[in-house]
Amino acid sequence: MMISTKGRYALRVMIDLAEHNTGKYITLADIAARQEISEKYLESIVNLLSKKEYVDALRGKGGGYRLNRAPESYTVAEILKAADCTLAPVTCLEHAPNRCERAAYCKTLNMWEGLHKLINDYFEGISLADLVKNEGNGDFVI
């Protein structure tokens, strides 16, 4: 499993919105400047987040983006999945039900399913609020 740049940036955008969560809309330019990410690339990410209804978007003067739920209610797993990231450690687990023709007799399938469950459970157990509170001291444990 490799988290894409889009997934990592989606997390950074959501953290930025949570850290500056005053109820007002935050411009893409402000987010891009703070996160040192191009506005053009961020535009595609916030569009995904908006389509999944994780953020509210407002066009025009005074527009921008804002969270539409409390930071505690977002999980890392849902944000990564919204950014089209797969948390599956192997390709045969990217779809449910498993479409692999070897699934019926695969000796490693149970192992991969166990790892997939661990990954999902781990990321489901971390909220956006947890990331905002993280001090970056390497002691981030859930």
Short mmCIF file of C-alpha atoms in Angstrom, two decimals:
data_model
loop_
_atom_site.label_atom_id
_atom_site.label_comp_id
_atom_site.label_asym_id
_atom_site.label_seq_id
_atom_site.Cartn_x
_atom_site.Cartn_y
_atom_site.Cartn_z
CA MET A 1 0.00 0.00 0.00
CA MET A 2 1.30 3.40 -0.97
CA ILE A 3 -0.65 6.52 -0.11
CA SER A 4 -0.68 8.82 -3.14
CA THR A 5 0.34 12.44 -3.16
CA LYS A 6 -3.32 13.30 -3.71
CA GLY A 7 -4.22 11.43 -0.51
CA ARG A 8 -1.47 13.08 1.52
CA TYR A 9 -2.44 16.52 0.22
CA ALA A 10 -6.13 15.86 0.94
CA LEU A 11 -5.16 15.23 4.56
CA ARG A 12 -3.10 18.43 4.63
CA VAL A 13 -6.02 20.45 3.22
CA MET A 14 -8.43 19.00 5.77
CA ILE A 15 -5.99 19.67 8.62
CA ASP A 16 -5.53 23.24 7.41
CA LEU A 17 -9.29 23.77 7.26
CA ALA A 18 -9.66 22.29 10.75
CA GLU A 19 -6.87 24.46 12.18
CA HIS A 20 -8.47 27.60 10.73
CA ASN A 21 -12.06 26.50 11.39
CA THR A 22 -13.88 29.70 12.30
CA GLY A 23 -17.01 28.99 10.28
CA LYS A 24 -15.83 31.35 7.55
CA TYR A 25 -14.76 30.23 4.09
CA ILE A 26 -11.02 29.93 3.51
CA THR A 27 -9.62 30.75 0.10
CA LEU A 28 -7.72 28.20 -1.90
CA ALA A 29 -4.90 30.74 -2.21
CA ASP A 30 -4.55 30.87 1.60
CA ILE A 31 -4.50 27.08 1.90
CA ALA A 32 -2.02 26.76 -0.97
CA ALA A 33 0.31 29.34 0.54
CA ARG A 34 0.29 27.76 4.00
CA GLN A 35 0.69 24.23 2.66
CA GLU A 36 3.14 25.14 -0.11
CA ILE A 37 1.07 23.27 -2.69
CA SER A 38 0.09 24.70 -6.08
CA GLU A 39 -3.42 26.11 -6.29
CA LYS A 40 -4.01 24.24 -9.53
CA TYR A 41 -3.30 20.87 -7.91
CA LEU A 42 -5.26 21.77 -4.76
CA GLU A 43 -8.26 22.69 -6.89
CA SER A 44 -8.66 19.09 -8.04
CA ILE A 45 -8.34 17.84 -4.46
CA VAL A 46 -10.90 20.21 -2.96
CA ASN A 47 -13.27 19.37 -5.81
CA LEU A 48 -13.09 15.71 -4.76
CA LEU A 49 -13.64 16.64 -1.12
CA SER A 50 -16.56 18.88 -2.09
CA LYS A 51 -18.19 16.17 -4.24
CA LYS A 52 -17.96 13.76 -1.30
CA GLU A 53 -19.56 16.51 0.81
CA TYR A 54 -16.66 16.70 3.26
CA VAL A 55 -16.27 20.43 2.67
CA ASP A 56 -18.59 23.25 1.67
CA ALA A 57 -17.54 25.34 -1.31
CA LEU A 58 -18.61 28.88 -2.09
CA ARG A 59 -17.67 30.68 -5.30
CA GLY A 60 -17.13 34.40 -5.69
CA LYS A 61 -16.14 37.18 -3.35
CA GLY A 62 -15.86 35.89 0.20
CA GLY A 63 -15.85 32.35 -1.12
CA GLY A 64 -13.59 29.44 -0.47
CA TYR A 65 -13.86 26.21 1.47
CA ARG A 66 -14.76 25.15 4.98
CA LEU A 67 -15.45 21.96 6.89
CA ASN A 68 -19.11 21.07 7.14
CA ARG A 69 -18.71 18.77 10.14
CA ALA A 70 -16.74 18.82 13.35
CA PRO A 71 -13.10 17.72 12.93
CA GLU A 72 -13.77 14.84 15.36
CA SER A 73 -16.24 13.29 12.92
CA TYR A 74 -13.82 12.86 10.00
CA THR A 75 -11.52 9.83 9.92
CA VAL A 76 -8.22 9.54 8.10
CA ALA A 77 -9.61 6.48 6.29
CA GLU A 78 -12.57 8.35 4.81
CA ILE A 79 -10.42 11.31 3.73
CA LEU A 80 -7.90 9.05 2.01
CA LYS A 81 -10.67 7.09 0.31
CA ALA A 82 -12.30 10.36 -0.81
CA ALA A 83 -9.02 11.20 -2.54
CA ASP A 84 -9.29 7.93 -4.47
CA CYS A 85 -6.63 6.21 -2.39
CA THR A 86 -6.92 2.52 -1.83
CA LEU A 87 -5.93 1.18 1.55
CA ALA A 88 -5.64 -2.34 0.15
CA PRO A 89 -2.17 -3.84 0.55
CA VAL A 90 -2.65 -5.99 -2.59
CA THR A 91 -4.69 -5.43 -5.74
CA CYS A 92 -7.03 -8.37 -5.21
CA LEU A 93 -8.50 -6.59 -2.16
CA GLU A 94 -9.27 -3.34 -3.98
CA HIS A 95 -12.77 -4.56 -4.83
CA ALA A 96 -15.44 -6.27 -2.78
CA PRO A 97 -16.22 -9.00 -3.40
CA ASN A 98 -12.75 -10.21 -4.27
CA ARG A 99 -12.56 -10.78 -8.03
CA CYS A 100 -9.32 -12.74 -8.03
CA GLU A 101 -9.63 -16.07 -9.79
CA ARG A 102 -7.16 -17.57 -7.31
CA ALA A 103 -9.11 -16.47 -4.19
CA ALA A 104 -10.63 -19.91 -3.59
CA TYR A 105 -7.24 -21.55 -3.15
CA CYS A 106 -4.86 -18.67 -2.39
CA LYS A 107 -2.60 -19.54 0.56
CA THR A 108 -1.88 -15.89 1.35
CA LEU A 109 -5.35 -14.34 1.02
CA ASN A 110 -6.18 -14.58 4.75
CA MET A 111 -2.89 -12.90 5.60
CA TRP A 112 -3.57 -10.00 3.20
CA GLU A 113 -7.13 -9.66 4.47
CA GLY A 114 -5.80 -9.45 8.02
CA LEU A 115 -3.34 -6.74 7.06
CA HIS A 116 -6.08 -4.87 5.20
CA LYS A 117 -8.26 -4.97 8.32
CA LEU A 118 -5.40 -3.66 10.47
CA ILE A 119 -4.77 -0.77 8.07
CA ASN A 120 -8.45 0.14 7.85
CA ASP A 121 -8.98 -0.13 11.60
CA TYR A 122 -5.89 2.00 12.26
CA PHE A 123 -6.93 4.81 9.91
CA GLU A 124 -10.58 4.60 11.02
CA GLY A 125 -9.32 5.15 14.58
CA ILE A 126 -7.63 8.47 13.80
CA SER A 127 -9.82 11.55 13.47
CA LEU A 128 -9.01 14.84 11.83
CA ALA A 129 -9.09 16.37 15.32
CA ASP A 130 -6.42 13.86 16.41
CA LEU A 131 -4.16 15.05 13.59
CA VAL A 132 -4.73 18.69 14.50
CA LYS A 133 -3.81 17.97 18.14
CA ASN A 134 -0.68 15.99 17.15
CA GLU A 135 2.40 17.87 18.28
CA GLY A 136 4.67 16.20 15.71
CA ASN A 137 6.95 14.79 18.38
CA GLY A 138 6.83 11.24 17.05
CA ASP A 139 4.58 10.04 19.86
CA PHE A 140 1.43 9.76 17.75
CA VAL A 141 -0.20 6.59 19.03
CA ILE A 142 -3.82 5.55 18.66
#
